[in-house]
mmCIF file of C-alpha atoms and ligand atoms in Angstrom:
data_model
loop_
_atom_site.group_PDB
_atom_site.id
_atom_site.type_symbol
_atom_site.label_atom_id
_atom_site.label_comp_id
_atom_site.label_asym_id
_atom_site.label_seq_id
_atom_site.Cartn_x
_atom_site.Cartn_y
_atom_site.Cartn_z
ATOM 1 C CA UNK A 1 0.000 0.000 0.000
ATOM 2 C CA UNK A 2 2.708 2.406 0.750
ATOM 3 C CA UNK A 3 4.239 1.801 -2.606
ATOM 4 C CA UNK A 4 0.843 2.675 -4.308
ATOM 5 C CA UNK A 5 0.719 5.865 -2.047
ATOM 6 C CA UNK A 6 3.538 6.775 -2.917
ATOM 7 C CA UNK A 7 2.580 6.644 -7.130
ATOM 8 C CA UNK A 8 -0.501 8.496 -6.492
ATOM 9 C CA UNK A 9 1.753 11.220 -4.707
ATOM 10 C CA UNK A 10 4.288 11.158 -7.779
ATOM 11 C CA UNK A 11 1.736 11.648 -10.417
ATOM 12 C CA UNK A 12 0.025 14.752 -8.363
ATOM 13 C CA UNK A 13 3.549 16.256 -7.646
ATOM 14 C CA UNK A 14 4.301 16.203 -11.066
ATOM 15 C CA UNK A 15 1.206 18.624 -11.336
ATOM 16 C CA UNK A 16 3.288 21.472 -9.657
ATOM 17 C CA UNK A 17 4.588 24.203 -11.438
ATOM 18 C CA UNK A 18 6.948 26.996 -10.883
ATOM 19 C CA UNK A 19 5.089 29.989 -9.370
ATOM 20 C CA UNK A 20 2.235 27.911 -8.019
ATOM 21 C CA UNK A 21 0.299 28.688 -4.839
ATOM 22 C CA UNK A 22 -0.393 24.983 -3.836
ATOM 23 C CA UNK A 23 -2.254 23.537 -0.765
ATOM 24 C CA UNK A 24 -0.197 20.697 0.885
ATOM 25 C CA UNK A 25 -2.658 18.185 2.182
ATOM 26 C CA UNK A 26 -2.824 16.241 5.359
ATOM 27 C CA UNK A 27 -2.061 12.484 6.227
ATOM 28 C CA UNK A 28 -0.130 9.466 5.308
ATOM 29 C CA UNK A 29 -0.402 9.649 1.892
ATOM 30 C CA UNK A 30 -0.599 13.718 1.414
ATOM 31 C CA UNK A 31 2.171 13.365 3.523
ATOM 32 C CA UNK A 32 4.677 11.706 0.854
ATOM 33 C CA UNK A 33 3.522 14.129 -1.867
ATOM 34 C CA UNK A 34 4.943 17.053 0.590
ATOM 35 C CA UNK A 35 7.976 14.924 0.819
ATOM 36 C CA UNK A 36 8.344 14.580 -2.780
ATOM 37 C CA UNK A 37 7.556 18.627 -2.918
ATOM 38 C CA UNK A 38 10.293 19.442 -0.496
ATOM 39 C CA UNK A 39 12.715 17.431 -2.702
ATOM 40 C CA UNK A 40 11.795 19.343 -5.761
ATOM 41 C CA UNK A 41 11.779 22.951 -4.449
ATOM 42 C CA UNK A 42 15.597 21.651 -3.167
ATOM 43 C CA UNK A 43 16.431 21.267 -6.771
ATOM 44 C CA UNK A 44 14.667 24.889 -7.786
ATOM 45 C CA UNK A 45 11.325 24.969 -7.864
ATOM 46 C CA UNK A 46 9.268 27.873 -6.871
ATOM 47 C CA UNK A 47 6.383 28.042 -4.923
ATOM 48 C CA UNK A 48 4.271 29.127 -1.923
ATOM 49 C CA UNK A 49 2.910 26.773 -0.019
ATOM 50 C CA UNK A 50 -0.137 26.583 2.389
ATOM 51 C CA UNK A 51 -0.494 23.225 4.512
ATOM 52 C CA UNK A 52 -3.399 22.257 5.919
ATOM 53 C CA UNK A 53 -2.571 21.227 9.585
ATOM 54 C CA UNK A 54 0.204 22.229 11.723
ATOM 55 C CA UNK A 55 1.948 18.436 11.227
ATOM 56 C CA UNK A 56 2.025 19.293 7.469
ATOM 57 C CA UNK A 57 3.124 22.603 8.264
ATOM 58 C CA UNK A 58 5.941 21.084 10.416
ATOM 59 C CA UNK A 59 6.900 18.599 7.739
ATOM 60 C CA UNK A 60 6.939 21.489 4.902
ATOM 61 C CA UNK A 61 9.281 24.045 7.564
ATOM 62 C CA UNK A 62 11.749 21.167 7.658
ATOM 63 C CA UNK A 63 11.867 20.530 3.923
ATOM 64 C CA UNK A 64 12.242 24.461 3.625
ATOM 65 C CA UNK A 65 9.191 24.752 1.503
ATOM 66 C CA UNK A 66 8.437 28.302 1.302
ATOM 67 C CA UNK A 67 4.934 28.679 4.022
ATOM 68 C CA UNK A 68 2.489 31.709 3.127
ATOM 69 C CA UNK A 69 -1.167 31.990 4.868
ATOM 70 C CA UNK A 70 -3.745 32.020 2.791
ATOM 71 C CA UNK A 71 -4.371 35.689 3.522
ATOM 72 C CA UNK A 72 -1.197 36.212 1.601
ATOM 73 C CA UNK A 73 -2.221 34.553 -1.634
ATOM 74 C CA UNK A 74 -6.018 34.667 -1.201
ATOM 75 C CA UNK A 75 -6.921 31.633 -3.863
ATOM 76 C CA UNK A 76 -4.595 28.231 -4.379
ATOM 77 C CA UNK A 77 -3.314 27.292 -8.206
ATOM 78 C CA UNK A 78 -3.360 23.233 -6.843
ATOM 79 C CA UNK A 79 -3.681 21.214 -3.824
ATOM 80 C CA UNK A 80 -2.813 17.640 -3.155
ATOM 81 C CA UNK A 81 -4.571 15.687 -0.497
ATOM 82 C CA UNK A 82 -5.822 12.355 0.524
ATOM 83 C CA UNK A 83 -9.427 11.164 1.245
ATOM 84 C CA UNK A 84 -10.352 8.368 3.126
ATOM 85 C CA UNK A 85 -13.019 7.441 1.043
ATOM 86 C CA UNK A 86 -13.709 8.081 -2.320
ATOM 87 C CA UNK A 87 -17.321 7.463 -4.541
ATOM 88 C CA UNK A 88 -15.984 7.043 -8.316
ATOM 89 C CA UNK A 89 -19.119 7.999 -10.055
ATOM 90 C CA UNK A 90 -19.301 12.045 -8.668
ATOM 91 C CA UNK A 91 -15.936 11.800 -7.258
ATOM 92 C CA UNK A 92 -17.607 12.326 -3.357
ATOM 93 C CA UNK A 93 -15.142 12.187 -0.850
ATOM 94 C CA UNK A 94 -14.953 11.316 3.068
ATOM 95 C CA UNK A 95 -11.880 12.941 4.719
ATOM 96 C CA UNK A 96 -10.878 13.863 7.945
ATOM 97 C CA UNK A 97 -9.638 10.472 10.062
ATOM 98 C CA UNK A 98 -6.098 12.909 10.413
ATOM 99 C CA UNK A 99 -8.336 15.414 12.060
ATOM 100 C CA UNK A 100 -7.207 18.231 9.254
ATOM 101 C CA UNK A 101 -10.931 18.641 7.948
ATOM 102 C CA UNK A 102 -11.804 21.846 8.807
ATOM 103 C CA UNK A 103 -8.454 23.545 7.072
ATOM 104 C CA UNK A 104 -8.809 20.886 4.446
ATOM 105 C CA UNK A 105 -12.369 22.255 3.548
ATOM 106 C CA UNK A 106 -11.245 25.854 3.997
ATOM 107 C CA UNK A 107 -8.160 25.423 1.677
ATOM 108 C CA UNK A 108 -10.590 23.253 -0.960
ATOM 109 C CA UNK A 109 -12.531 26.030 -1.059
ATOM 110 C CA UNK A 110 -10.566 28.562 -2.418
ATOM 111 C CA UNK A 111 -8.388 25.746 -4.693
ATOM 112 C CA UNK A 112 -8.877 25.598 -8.416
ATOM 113 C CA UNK A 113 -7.615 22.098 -8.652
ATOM 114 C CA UNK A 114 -8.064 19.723 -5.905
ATOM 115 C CA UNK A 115 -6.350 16.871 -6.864
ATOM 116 C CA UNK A 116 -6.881 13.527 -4.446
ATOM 117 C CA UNK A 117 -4.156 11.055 -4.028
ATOM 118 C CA UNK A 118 -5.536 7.435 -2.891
ATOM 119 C CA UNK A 119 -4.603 3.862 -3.266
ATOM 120 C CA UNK A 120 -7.103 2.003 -4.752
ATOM 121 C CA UNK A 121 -9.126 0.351 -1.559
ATOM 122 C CA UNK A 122 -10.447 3.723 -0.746
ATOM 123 C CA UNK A 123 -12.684 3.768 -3.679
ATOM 124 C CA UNK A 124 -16.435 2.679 -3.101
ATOM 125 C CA UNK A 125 -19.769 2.422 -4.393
ATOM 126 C CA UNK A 126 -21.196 4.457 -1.567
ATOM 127 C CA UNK A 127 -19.867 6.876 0.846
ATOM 128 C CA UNK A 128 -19.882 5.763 4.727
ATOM 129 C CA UNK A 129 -19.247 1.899 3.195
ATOM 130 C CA UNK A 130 -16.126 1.523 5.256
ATOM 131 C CA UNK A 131 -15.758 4.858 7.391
ATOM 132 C CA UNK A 132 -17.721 7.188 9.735
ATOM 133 C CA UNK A 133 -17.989 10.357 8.594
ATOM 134 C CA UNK A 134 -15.701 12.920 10.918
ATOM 135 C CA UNK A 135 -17.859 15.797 12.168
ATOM 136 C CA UNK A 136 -16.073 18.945 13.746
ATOM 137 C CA UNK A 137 -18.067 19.804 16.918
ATOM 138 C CA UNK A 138 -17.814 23.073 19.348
ATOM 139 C CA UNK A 139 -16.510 21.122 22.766
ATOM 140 C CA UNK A 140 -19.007 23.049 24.744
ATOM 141 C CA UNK A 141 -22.038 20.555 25.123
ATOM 142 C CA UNK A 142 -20.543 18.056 22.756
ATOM 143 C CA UNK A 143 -23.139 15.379 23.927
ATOM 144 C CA UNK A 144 -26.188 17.523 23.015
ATOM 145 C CA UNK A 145 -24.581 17.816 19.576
ATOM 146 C CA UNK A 146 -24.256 14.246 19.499
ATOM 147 C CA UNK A 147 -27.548 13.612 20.402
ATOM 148 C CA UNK A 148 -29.022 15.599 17.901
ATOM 149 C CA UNK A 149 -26.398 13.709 15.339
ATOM 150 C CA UNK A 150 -27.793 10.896 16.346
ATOM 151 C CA UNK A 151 -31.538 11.464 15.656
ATOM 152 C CA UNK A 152 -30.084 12.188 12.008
ATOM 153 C CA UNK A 153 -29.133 8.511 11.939
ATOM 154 C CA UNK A 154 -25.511 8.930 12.758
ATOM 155 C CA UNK A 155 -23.907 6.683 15.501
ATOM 156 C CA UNK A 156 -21.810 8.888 16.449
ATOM 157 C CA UNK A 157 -17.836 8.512 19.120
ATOM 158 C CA UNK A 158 -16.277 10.816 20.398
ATOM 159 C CA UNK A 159 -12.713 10.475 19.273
ATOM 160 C CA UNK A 160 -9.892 9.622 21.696
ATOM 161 C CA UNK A 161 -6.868 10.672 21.458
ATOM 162 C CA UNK A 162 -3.760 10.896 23.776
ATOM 163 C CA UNK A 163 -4.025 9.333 27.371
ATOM 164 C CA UNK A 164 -7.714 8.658 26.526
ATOM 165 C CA UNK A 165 -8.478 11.943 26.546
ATOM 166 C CA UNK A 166 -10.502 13.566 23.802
ATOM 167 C CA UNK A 167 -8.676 14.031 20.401
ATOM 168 C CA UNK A 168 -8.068 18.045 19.523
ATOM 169 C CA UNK A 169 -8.397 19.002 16.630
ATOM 170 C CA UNK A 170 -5.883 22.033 15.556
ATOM 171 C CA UNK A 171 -8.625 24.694 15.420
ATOM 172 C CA UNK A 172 -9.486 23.426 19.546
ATOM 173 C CA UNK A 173 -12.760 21.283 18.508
ATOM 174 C CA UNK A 174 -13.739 17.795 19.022
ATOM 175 C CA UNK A 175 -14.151 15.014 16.250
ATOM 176 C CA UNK A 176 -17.263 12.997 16.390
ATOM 177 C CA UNK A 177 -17.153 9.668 14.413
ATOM 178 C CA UNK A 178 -20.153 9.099 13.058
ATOM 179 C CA UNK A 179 -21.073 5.933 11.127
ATOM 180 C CA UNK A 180 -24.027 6.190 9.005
ATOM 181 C CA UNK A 181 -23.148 3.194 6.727
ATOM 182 C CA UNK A 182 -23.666 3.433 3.222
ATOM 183 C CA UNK A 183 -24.563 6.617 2.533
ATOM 184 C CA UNK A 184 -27.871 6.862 0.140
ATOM 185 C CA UNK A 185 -27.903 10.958 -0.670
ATOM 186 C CA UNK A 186 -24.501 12.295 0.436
ATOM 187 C CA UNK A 187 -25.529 15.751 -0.408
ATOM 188 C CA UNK A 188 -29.049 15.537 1.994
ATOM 189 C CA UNK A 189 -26.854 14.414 4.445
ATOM 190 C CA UNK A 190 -23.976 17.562 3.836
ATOM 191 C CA UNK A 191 -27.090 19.906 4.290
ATOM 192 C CA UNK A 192 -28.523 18.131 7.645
ATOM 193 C CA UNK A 193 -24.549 18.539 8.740
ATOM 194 C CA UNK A 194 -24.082 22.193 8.198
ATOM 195 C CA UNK A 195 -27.773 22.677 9.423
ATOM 196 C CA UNK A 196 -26.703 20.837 12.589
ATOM 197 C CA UNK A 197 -26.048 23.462 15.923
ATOM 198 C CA UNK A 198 -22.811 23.294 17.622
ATOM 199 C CA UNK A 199 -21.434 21.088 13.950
ATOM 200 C CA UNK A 200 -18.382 22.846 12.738
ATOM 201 C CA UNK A 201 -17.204 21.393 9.578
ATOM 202 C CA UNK A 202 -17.717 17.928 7.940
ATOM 203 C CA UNK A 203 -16.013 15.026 6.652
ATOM 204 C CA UNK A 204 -18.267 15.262 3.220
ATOM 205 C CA UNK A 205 -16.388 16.926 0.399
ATOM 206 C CA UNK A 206 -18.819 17.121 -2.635
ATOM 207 C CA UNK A 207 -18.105 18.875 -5.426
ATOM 208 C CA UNK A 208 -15.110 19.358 -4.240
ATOM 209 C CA UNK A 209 -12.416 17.708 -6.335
ATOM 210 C CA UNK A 210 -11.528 18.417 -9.754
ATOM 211 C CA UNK A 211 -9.657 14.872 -9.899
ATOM 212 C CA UNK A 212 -8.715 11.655 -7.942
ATOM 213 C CA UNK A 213 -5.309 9.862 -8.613
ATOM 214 C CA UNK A 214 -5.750 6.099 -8.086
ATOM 215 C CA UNK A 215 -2.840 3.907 -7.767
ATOM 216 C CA UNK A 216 -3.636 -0.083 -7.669
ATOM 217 C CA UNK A 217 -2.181 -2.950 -8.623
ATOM 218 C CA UNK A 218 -2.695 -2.220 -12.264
ATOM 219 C CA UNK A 219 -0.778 1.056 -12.454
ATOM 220 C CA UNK A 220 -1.856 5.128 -11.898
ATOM 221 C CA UNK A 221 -5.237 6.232 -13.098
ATOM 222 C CA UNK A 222 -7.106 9.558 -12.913
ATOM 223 C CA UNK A 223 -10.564 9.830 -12.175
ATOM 224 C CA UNK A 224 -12.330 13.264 -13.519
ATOM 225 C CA UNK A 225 -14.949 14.551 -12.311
ATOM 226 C CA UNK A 226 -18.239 14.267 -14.500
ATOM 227 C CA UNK A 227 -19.526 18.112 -15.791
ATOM 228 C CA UNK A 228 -22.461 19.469 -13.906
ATOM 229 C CA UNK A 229 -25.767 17.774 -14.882
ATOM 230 C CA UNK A 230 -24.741 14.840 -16.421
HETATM 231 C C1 A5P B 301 -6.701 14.181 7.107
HETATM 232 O O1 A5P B 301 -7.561 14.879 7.958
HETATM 233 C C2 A5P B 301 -7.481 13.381 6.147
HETATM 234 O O2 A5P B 301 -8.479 14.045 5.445
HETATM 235 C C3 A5P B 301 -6.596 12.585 5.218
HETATM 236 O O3 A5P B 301 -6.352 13.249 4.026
HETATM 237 C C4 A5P B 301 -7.282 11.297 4.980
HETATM 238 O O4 A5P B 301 -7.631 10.771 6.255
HETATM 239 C C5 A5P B 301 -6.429 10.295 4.218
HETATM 240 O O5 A5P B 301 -5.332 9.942 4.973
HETATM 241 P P1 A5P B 301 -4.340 8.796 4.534
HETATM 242 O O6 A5P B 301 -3.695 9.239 3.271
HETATM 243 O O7 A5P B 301 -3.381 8.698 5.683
HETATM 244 O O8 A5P B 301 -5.157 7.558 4.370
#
């Protein structure tokens, strides 16, 4: 798996151009496309980079990749980042079991080419098939926000992290794990999310990428995704 990783991060690198503003992704496999970054900006290239948690943003610092906040360049040229589930046919994505999906969702937002790097086991038919969705949540009365995730059919845990305490996230939230199982109408469900008080951000990214890179045993592939309507 790490091998295939590490194609999927190759073939998105080679994406980056000189003078870019690109959005470094977070997690294992984001992770080794920042690595392969940091070896090409030692031979030259030029960019500004803006990571999407502050392990990313350690990892860039000691590969000397040049770190601007996206108040400085306002909109990103490219960003490479991982999913933890991805949905083929719309290219729907679940991310966020690193924790980075708030400034993952922030940074999507303002990219003009979201490219997804993923081994092939993350793809399937449905979203939720495998994984809970990750939903932000205010720490202040964290159990009534679970509660009302739960009458929307979630199942949601809280997430654990260190010394069994709660897992914090880098903007100071909580991460509820909520398993839905297959997903039937990902966007319904996006909409009952952001309607949901004391929800932050979601683990739902629809609409979101412009492309996934799929590495499996057959070689690279890139998924595209289909144009609005079809
Ligand atoms: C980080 O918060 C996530 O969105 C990751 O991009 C996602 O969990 C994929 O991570 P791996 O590449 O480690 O599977």
């Amino acid at each position: 798996v790490e091998q295939l990783k590490l194609a999927a991060a190759r073939a998105a690198v080679a994406l980056v151009e000189d003078g870019m503003a690109v959005g470094l992704g977070s997690g294992s496999t984001a992770s080794l496309a920042v690595g392969l970054i940091g070896r090409r900006v030692a031979e030259g290239l030029r960019i500004a980079a803006v990571p999407t948690s502050e392990e990313t943003a350690r990892q860039a610092r000691a590969l000397s990749i040049p770190l601007v906040t996206l108040e400085e360049c306002g909109s990103l040229d490219l960003t490479i980042d991982g999913a933890d589930e991805v949905e083929p046919a719309r290219l729907g994505l679940i991310k966020g079991r690193g924790g980075a999906l708030l400034r993952e969702k922030i940074v999507a937002a303002v990219t003009r080419r979201l490219v997804i790097v993923i081994d092939e086991s993350k793809l399937v038919d449905r979203l939720g098939t495998h994984d809970p969705v990750p939903v932000e949540v205010v720490p202040f009365g964290w159990k009534t926000t679970a509660a009302r995730l739960a009458g929307s059919g979630a199942r949601p845990t809280l997430r654990a992290g260190a010394r069994s305490q709660p897992f914090i996230t880098d903007g100071g939230h909580y991460i509820l794990d909520c398993a839905f199982g297959p997903i039937e109408s990902p966007a319904e469900l996006a909409r009952q999310l952001d309607a949901t008080i004391g929800v932050i951000e979601h683990g739902l990214f629809l609409e979101a990428a412009s492309e996934v890179i799929v590495a499996g045993a057959n070689g690279v592939r890139t998924l595209r995704r289909a144009p609005e309507g079809s």
